[in-house]
Coordinates of C-alpha atoms in Angstrom, one line a residue:
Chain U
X1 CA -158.1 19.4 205.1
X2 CA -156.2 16.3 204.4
X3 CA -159.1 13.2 202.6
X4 CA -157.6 9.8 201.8
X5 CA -160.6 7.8 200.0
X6 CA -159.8 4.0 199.2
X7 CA -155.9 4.7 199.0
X8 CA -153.9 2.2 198.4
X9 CA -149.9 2.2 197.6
X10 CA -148.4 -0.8 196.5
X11 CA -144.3 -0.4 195.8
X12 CA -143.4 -3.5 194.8
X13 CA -145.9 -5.5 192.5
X14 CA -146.9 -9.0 194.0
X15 CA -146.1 -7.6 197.4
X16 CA -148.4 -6.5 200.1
X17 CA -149.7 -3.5 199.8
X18 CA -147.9 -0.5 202.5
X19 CA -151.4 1.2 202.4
X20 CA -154.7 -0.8 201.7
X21 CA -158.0 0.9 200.9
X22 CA -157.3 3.6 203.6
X23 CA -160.3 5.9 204.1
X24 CA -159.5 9.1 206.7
X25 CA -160.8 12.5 206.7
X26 CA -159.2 15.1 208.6
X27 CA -160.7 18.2 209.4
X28 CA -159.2 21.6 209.5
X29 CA -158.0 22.4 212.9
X30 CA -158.0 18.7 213.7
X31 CA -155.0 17.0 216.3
X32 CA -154.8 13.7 214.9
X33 CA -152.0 10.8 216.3
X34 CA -150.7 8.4 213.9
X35 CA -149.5 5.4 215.4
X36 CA -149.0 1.6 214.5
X37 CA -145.9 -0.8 214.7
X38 CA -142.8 0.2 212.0
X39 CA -143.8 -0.9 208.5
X40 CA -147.9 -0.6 209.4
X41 CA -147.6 2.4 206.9
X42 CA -147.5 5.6 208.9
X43 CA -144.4 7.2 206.6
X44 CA -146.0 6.4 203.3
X45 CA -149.6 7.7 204.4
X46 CA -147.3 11.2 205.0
X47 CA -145.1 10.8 201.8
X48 CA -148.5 10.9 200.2
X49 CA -150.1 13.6 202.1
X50 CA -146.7 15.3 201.1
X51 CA -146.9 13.9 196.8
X52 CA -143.4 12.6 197.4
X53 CA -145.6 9.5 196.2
X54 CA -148.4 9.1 194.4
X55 CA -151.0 6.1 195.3
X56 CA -151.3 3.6 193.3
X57 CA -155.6 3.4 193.4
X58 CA -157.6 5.8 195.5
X59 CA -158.1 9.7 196.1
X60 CA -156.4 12.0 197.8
X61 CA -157.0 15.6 198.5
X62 CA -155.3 17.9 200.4
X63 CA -155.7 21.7 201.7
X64 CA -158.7 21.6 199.0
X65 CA -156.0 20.2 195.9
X66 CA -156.9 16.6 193.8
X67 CA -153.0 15.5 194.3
X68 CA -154.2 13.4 191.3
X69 CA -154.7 15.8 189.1
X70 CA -151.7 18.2 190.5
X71 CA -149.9 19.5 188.1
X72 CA -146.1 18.3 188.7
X73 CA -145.2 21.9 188.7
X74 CA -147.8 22.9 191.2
X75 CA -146.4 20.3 194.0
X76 CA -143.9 23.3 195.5
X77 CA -147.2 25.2 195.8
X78 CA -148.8 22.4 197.6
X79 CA -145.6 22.2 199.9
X80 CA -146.0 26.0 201.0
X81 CA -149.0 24.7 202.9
X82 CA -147.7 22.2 204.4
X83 CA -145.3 22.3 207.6
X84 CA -143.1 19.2 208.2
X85 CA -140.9 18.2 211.1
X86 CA -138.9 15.1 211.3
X87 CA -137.5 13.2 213.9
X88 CA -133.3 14.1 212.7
X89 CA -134.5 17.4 212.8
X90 CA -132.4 18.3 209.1
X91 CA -131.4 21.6 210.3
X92 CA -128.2 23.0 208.2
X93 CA -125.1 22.8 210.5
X94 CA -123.3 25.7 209.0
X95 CA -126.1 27.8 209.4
X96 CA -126.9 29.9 212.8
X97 CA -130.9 29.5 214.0
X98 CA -131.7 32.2 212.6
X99 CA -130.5 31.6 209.1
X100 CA -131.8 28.3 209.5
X101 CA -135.4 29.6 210.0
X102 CA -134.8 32.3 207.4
X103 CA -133.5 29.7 204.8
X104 CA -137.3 28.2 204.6
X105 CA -138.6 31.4 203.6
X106 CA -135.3 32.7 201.4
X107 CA -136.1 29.6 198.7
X108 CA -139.9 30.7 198.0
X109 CA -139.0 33.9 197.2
X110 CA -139.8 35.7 200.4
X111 CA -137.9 39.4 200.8
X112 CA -135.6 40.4 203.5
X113 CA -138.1 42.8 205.3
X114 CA -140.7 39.6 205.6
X115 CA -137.5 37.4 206.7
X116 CA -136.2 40.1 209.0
X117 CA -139.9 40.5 210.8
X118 CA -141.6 37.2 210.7
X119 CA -138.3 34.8 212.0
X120 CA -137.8 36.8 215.6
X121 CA -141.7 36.1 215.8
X122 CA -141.5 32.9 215.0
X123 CA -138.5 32.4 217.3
X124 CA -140.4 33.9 220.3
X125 CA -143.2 31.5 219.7
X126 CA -141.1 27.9 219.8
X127 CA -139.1 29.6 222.9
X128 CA -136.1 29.7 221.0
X129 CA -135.8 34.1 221.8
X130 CA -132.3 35.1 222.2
X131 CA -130.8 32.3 221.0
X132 CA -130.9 33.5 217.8
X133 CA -127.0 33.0 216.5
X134 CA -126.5 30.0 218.0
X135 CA -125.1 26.7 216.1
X136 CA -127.4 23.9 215.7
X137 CA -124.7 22.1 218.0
X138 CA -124.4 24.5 220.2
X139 CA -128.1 23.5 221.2
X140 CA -130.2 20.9 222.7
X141 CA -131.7 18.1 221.1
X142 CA -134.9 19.9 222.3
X143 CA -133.9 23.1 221.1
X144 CA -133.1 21.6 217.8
X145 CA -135.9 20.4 217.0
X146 CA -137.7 23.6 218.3
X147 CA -136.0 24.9 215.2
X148 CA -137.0 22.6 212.9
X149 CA -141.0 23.1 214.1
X150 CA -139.5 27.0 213.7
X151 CA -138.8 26.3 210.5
X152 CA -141.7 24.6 209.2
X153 CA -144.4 27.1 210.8
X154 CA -142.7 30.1 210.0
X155 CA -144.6 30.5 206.7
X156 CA -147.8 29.7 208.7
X157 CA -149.0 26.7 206.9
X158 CA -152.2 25.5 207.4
X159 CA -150.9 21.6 207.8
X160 CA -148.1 20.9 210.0
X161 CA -146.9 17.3 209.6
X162 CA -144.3 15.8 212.4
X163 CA -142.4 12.2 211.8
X164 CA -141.3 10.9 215.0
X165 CA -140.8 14.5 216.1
X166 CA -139.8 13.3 220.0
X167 CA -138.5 10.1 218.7
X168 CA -134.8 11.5 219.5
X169 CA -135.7 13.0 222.5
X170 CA -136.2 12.3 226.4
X171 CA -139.6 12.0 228.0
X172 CA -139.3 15.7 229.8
X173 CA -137.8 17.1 226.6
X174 CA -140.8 15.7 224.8
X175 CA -143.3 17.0 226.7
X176 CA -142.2 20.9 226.2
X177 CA -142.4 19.6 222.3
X178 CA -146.2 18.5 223.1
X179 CA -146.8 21.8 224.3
X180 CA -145.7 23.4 221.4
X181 CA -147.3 21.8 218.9
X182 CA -150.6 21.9 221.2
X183 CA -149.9 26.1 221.0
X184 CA -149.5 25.5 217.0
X185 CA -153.0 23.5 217.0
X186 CA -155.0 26.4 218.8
X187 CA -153.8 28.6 216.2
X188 CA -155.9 26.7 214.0
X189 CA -153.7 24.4 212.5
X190 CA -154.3 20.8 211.4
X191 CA -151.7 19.2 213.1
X192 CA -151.3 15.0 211.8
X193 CA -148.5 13.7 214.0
X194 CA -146.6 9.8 213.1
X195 CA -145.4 8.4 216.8
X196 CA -144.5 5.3 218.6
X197 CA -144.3 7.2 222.0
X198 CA -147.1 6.1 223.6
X199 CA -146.9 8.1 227.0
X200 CA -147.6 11.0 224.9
X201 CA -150.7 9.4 223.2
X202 CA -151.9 8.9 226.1
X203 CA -151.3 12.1 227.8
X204 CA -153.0 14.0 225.1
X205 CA -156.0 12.3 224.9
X206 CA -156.6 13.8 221.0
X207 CA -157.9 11.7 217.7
X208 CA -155.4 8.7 217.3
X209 CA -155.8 6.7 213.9
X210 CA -154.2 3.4 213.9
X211 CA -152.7 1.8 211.0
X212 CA -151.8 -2.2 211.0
X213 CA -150.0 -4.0 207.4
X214 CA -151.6 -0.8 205.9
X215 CA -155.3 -0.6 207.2
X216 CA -156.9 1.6 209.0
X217 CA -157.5 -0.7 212.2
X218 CA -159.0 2.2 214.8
X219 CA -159.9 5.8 214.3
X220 CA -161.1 7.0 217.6
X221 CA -161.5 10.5 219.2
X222 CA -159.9 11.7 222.4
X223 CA -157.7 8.1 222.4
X224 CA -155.1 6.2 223.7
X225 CA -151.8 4.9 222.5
X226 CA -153.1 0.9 222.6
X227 CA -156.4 -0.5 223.4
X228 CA -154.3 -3.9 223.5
X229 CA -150.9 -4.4 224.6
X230 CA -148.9 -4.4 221.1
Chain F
X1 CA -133.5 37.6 197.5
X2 CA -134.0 35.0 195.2
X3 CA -131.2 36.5 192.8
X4 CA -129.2 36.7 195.2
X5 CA -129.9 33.6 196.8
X6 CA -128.4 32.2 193.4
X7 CA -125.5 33.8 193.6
X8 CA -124.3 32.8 196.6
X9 CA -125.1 29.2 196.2
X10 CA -123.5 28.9 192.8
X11 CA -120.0 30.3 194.3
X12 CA -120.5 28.7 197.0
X13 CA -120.5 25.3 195.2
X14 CA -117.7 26.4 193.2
X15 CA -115.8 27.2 196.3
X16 CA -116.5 24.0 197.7
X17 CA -115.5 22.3 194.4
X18 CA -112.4 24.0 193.9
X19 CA -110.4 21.5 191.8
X20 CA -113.6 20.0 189.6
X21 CA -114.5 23.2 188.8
X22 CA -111.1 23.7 187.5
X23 CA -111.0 20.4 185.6
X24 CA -113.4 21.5 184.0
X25 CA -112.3 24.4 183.0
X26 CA -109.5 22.9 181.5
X27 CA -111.1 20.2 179.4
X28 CA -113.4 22.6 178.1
X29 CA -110.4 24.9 177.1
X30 CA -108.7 21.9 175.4
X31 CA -111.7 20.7 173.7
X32 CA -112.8 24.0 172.5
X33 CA -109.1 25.1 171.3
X34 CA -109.3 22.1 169.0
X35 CA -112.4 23.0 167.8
X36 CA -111.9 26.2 167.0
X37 CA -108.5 25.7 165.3
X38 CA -110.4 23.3 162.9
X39 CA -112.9 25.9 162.8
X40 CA -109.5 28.2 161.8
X41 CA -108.0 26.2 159.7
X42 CA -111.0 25.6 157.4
X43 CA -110.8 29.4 157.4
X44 CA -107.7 29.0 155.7
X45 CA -108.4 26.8 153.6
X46 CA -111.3 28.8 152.7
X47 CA -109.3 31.7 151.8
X48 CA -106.1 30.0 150.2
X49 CA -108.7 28.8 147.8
X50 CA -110.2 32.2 146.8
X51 CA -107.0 33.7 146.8
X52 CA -105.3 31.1 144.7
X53 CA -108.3 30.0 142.5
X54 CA -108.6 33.2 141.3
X55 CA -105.2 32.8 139.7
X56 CA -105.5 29.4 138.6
X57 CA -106.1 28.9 134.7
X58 CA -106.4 25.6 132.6
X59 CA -103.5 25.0 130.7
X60 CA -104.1 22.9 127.4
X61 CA -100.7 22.0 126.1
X62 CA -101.0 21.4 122.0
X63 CA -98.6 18.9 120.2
X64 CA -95.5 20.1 119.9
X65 CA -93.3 19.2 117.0
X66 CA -92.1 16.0 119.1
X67 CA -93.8 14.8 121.7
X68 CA -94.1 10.7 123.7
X69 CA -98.1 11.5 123.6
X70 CA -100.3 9.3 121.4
X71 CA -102.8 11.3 120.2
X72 CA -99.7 13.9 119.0
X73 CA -98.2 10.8 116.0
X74 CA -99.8 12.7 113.7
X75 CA -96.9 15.9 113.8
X76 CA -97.4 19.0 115.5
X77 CA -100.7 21.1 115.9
X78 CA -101.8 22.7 112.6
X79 CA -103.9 26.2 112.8
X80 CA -107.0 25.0 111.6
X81 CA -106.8 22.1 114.7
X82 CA -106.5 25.2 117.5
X83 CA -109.2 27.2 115.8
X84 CA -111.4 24.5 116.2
X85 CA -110.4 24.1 119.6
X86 CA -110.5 27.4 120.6
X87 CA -114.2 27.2 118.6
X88 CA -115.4 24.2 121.1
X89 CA -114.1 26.5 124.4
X90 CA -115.8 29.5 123.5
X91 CA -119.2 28.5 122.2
X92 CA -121.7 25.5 123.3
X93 CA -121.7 24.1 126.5
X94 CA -118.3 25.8 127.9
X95 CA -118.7 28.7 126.8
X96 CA -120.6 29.4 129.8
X97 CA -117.9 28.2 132.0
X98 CA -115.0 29.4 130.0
X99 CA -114.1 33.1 130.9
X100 CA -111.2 33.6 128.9
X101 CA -108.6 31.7 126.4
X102 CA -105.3 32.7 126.0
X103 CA -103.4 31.3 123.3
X104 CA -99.6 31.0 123.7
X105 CA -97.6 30.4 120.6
X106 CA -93.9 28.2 120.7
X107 CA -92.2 32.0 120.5
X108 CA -94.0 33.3 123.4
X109 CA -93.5 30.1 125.5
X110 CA -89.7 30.7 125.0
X111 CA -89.8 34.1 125.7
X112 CA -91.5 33.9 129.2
X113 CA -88.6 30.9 130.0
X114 CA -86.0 33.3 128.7
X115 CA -87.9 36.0 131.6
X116 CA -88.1 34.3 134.2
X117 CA -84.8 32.7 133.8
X118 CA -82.4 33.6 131.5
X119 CA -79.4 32.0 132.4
X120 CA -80.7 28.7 133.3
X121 CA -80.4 25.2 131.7
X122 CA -83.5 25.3 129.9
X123 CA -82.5 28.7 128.5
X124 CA -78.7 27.1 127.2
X125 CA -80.0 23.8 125.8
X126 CA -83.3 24.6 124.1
X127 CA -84.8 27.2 121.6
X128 CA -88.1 28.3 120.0
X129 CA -88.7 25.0 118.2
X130 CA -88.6 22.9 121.2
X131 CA -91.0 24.9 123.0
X132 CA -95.1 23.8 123.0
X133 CA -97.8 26.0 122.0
X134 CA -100.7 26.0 124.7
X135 CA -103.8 27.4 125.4
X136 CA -104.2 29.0 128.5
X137 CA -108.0 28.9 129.9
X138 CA -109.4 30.8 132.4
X139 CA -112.9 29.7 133.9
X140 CA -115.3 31.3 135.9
X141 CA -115.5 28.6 138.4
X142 CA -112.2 26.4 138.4
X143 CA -113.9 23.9 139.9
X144 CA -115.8 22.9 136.5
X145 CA -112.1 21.8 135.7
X146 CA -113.6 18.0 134.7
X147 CA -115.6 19.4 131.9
X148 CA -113.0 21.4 130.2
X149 CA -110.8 18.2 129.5
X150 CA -113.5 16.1 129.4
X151 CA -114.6 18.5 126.5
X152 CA -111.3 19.1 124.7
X153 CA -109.1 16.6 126.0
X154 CA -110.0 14.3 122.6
X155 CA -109.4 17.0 120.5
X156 CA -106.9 16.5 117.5
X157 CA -104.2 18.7 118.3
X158 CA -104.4 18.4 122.3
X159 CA -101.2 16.9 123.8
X160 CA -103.0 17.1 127.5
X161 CA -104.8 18.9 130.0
X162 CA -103.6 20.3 132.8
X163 CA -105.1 21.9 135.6
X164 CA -102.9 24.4 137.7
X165 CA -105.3 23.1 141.0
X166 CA -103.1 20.3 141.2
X167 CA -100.4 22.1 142.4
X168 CA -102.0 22.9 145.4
X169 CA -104.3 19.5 145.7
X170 CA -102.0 18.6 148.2
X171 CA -101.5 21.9 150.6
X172 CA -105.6 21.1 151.0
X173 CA -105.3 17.6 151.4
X174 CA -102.9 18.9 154.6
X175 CA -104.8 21.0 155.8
X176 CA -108.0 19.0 155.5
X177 CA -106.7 15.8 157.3
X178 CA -105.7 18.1 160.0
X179 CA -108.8 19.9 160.0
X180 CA -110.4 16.5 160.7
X181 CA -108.0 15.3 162.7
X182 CA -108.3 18.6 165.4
X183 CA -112.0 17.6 164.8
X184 CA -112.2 13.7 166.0
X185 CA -109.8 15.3 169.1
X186 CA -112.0 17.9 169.5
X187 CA -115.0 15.2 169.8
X188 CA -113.1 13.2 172.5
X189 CA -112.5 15.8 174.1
X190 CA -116.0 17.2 174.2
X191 CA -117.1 13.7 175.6
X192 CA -114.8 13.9 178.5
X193 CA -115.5 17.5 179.1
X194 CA -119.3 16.4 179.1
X195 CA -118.8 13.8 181.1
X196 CA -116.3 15.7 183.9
X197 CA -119.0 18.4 183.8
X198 CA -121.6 15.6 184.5
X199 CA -119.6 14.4 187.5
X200 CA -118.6 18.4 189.3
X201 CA -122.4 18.4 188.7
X202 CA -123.4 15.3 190.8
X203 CA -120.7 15.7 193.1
X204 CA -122.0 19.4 193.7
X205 CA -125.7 18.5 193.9
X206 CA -125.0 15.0 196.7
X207 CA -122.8 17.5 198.6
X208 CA -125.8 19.8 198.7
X209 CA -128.1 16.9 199.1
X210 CA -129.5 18.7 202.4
X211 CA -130.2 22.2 201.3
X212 CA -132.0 20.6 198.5
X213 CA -134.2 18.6 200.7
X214 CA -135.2 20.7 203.2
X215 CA -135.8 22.9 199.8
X216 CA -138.2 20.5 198.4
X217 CA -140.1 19.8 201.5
X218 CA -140.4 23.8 202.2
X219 CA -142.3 24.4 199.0
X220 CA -139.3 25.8 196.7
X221 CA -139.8 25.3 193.3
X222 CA -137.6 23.3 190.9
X223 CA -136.1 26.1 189.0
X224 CA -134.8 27.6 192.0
X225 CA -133.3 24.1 193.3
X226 CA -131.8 23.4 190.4
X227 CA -130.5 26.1 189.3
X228 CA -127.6 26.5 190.9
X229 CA -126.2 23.5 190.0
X230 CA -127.1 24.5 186.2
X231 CA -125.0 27.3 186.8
X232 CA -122.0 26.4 188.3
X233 CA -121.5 23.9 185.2
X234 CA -122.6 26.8 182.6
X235 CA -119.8 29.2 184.7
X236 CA -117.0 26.7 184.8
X237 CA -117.3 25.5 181.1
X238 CA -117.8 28.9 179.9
X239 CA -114.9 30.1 181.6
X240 CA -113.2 27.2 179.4
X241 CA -114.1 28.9 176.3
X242 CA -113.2 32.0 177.2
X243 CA -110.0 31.1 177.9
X244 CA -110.1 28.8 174.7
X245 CA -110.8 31.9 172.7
X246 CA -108.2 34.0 174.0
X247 CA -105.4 31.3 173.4
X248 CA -106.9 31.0 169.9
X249 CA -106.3 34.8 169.7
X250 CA -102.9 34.9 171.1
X251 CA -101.7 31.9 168.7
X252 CA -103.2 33.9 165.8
X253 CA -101.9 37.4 166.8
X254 CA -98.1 36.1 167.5
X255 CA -98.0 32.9 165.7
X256 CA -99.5 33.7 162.3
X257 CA -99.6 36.9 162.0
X258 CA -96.6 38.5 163.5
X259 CA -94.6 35.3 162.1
X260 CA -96.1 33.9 159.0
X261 CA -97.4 37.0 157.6
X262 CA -93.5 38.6 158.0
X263 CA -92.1 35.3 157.3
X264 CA -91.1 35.1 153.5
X265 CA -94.4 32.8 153.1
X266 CA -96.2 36.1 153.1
X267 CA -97.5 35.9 149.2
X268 CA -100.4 33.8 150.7
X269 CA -103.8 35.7 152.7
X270 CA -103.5 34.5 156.6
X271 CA -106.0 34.4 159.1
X272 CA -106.7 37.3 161.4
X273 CA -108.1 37.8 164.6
X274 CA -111.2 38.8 163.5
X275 CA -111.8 35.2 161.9
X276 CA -110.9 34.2 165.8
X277 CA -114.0 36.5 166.9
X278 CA -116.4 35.2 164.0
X279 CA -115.7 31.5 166.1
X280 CA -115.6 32.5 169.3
X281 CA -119.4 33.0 169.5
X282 CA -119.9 29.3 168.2
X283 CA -117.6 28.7 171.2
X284 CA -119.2 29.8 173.7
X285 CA -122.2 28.0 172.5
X286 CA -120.8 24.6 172.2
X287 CA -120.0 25.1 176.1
X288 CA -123.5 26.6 176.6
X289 CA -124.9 23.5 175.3
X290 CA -122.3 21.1 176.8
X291 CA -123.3 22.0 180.4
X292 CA -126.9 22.6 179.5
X293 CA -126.7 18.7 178.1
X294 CA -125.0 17.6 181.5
X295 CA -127.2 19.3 183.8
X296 CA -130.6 17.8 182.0
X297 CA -129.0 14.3 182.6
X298 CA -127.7 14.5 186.0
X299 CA -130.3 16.9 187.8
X300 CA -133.4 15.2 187.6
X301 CA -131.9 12.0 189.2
X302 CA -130.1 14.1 192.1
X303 CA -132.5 16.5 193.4
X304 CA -136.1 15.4 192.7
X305 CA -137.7 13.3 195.0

């Protein structure tokens, strides 16, 4: 689903590189923790699975596309497939839940009878049922970002990607967050999730690639936040 | 959806931008007032000229029986000197150019004085003999002026050469420097209209800055993001030449041809509103263009990644 062979990203010539000759293949249906210190490289590795960048030597292919040779123009394509969730959650204040959600699928072009049937199911599924008109203030930080996740499933991609999606939030919060994204894997989606909360690592026991300066320093199934203290 | 989607954003944003939007409604009305009245008043020059150069003629005054001129010491034109004039206007070269010649004797010179003003000095102090035979020349195109006394002006006989033109030489030269001088305001104008336009645009797009992301990460495409924006520029600077047209209108409906024309400078063929019309198209391209200009330069900057 998401193949990173020899990618390297350099943003600054002269200085070290943010990714170095990163190898990872992730399959389709595939849990996979990304965790290192801040700076090991984790955000750029998702601006590239996203094209926001483009490496600077390697190959990198997602949901079965050569982002090399993607056209510029194809890039919003490549998007529709892929979910993201971030840890300020970037909902629209002015907007109720429901618009919020509906927004996503109002800007590719979707029609009201889609909108009007697939945000309520969406809704039910991230617990978030009822609450429908509510404010983005009016809700919890958990809630929020139950939104977001919402938001960025509701067109069913088959990648969801989450920065820091518990980084705002407390430890019990975090946990109902875990279980949803669990719920959103067992659909079959390739879930590639950027933490530092290592609690959660550990409880979840699923693939964890570390990154260190921009290498790919573990890739282990079924692992744990830190073989050594960090 | 995605129509209306549009529609909502753009007056949204123009809602939310009140006042720029405005601005920029005005500097594009300014801007496109001034270039529309050059636009107008090369109209009118357009037309003074085909309405005036129609009656222009050459007028080649012969020697009369005294006269301060040089190439006149030799007395007064004979009749074998004008044939031979009239000879080099009416065959070779000019008599391609050359429509018509006139002739106008020292008796008929002093009878059109004595009609058009019988009781004034000229009439009382002068008679038949002090009077100057002429030729009067009509050309096709009174622009080849230069030719004719080029051609005859060294003619034995020929006092000088006058060309009617001159009279109005400097009504045009008026009209011209204002033309340009609408036109260099017009350009200033313009810039600052472009560069307002610019600004609402930026302003607009960073006060949307988290629509536009979540648009970009959800997959929307580029046309739809942007868009808006486009629009709102394209709306407000249009709405400036609108309103730029209908002043233009209203200045030549009340001001030109309710005044001029019924003023007693009404010998002369005015603008209409129809030659307001004929503009107004070009207007409303200019501000097409202006806003299309502004958006290519700001957008990419402000809502790409």
């Amino acid at each position: 689903m998401i193949n990173f062979n020899e990618v390297s990203k350099v943003y600054t010539r002269g200085a070290r590189p943010a990714l170095d000759e990163v190898t990872v293949a992730i399959e389709r249906g595939d849990f996979v923790f990304l965790v290192g210190a801040s700076g090991s490289g984790k955000s750029t590795f998702l601006k590239l699975v996203l094209r926001e960048e483009r490496p600077t030597s390697g190959r990198i292919h997602v949901a079965g596309r050569d982002l090399g040779r993607l056209a510029s123009w194809r890039v919003p394509l490549l998007r529709r497939e892929i979910g993201a969730v971030f840890q300020d959650f970037r909902l629209l204040p002015n907007k109720n839940v429901f618009q919020n959600v509906a927004f996503a699928l109002q800007v590719i072009g979707k029609n009201r009878r889609y909108i009007d049937s697939s945000v309520p199911e969406i809704l039910d599924l991230v617990g978030l049922g009822g609450k429908e008109k509510r404010l983005p203030h009016e809700l919890s930080g958990g809630e929020q970002q139950r939104v977001a996740i919402a938001r960025a499933f509701v067109n069913r991609p088959p990648i969801l990607l989450c920065d820091e999606p518990t980084g705002n939030l407390d430890p019990g919060t975090s946990v109902g967050i875990m279980k949803l994204l669990d719920r959103i894997n067992r659909t079959g989606t390739t879930v590639l999730m950027a933490t530092h909360d290592d609690l959660i690592v550990d409880q979840m026991r699923k693939r964890v690639i570390e990154l260190r300066e921009g290498r790919v320093v573990r890739d282990q199934l079924q692992g744990v936040y830190g073989l050594e203290p960090a | 959806m995605r129509l209306r989607f549009i529609i909502t954003e753009v007056f949204q944003g123009l809602r939310r931008n009140t006042t720029m939007a405005f601005s920029v409604i005005i500097v594009t009305l300014v801007s496109l007032a001034f270039v529309g009245a050059a636009a107008l008043l090369q109209t009118q020059v357009g037309k003074l000229k085909d309405d005036w150069y129609d009656k222009v003629e050459v007028s080649i005054f012969l020697c009369p029986n005294v006269s301060v001129f040089a190439q006149c010491k030799a007395g007064p034109v004979t009749d074998a000197q004008q044939e031979e004039i009239i000879r080099v206007l009416e065959t070779g070269a000019l008599g391609d150019i050359v429509e018509q010649v006139y002739p106008e004797s020292k008796e008929e010179a002093w009878e059109n004085l004595l009609k058009r003003d019988p009781d004034g000095f000229f009439a009382q102090q002068l008679t038949a003999d002090d009077m100057q035979p002429s030729l009067r020349v009509k050309l096709k195109d009174p622009e080849q002026f230069a030719l004719v006394a080029d051609a005859v002006g060294e003619l034995d006989g020929v006092e000088h050469v006058f060309d009617q033109r001159e009279v109005f030489d400097t009504l045009f030269q008026i009209l011209n420097r204002a033309t340009l001088l609408a036109a260099a305001l017009a350009v200033v104008m313009l810039l600052a209209a472009m560069l307002l336009i610019t600004t609402t645009i930026r302003l607009s797009a960073l006060s949307r800055r988290r629509e536009t992301t979540i648009m970009r990460m959800v997959g929307s495409s580029k046309t739809l993001i942007q868009l808006p924006f486009m629009l709102e520029g394209v709306i407000a600077a249009t709405t400036g030449a609108v309103l730029s047209i209908i002043g233009l209108w209203l200045t030549v409906r009340y001001l030109v041809q309710d005044w001029l024309v019924t003023s007693n400078l009404n010998w002369v063929d005015y603008i209409d509103q129809g030659d307001v019309l004929a503009v107004a198209p070009w207007l409303i391209l200019i501000a097409l263009g202006l806003s299309a200009v502004s958006s290519l330069v700001t957008l990419g900057r402000y809502t790409s990644a």
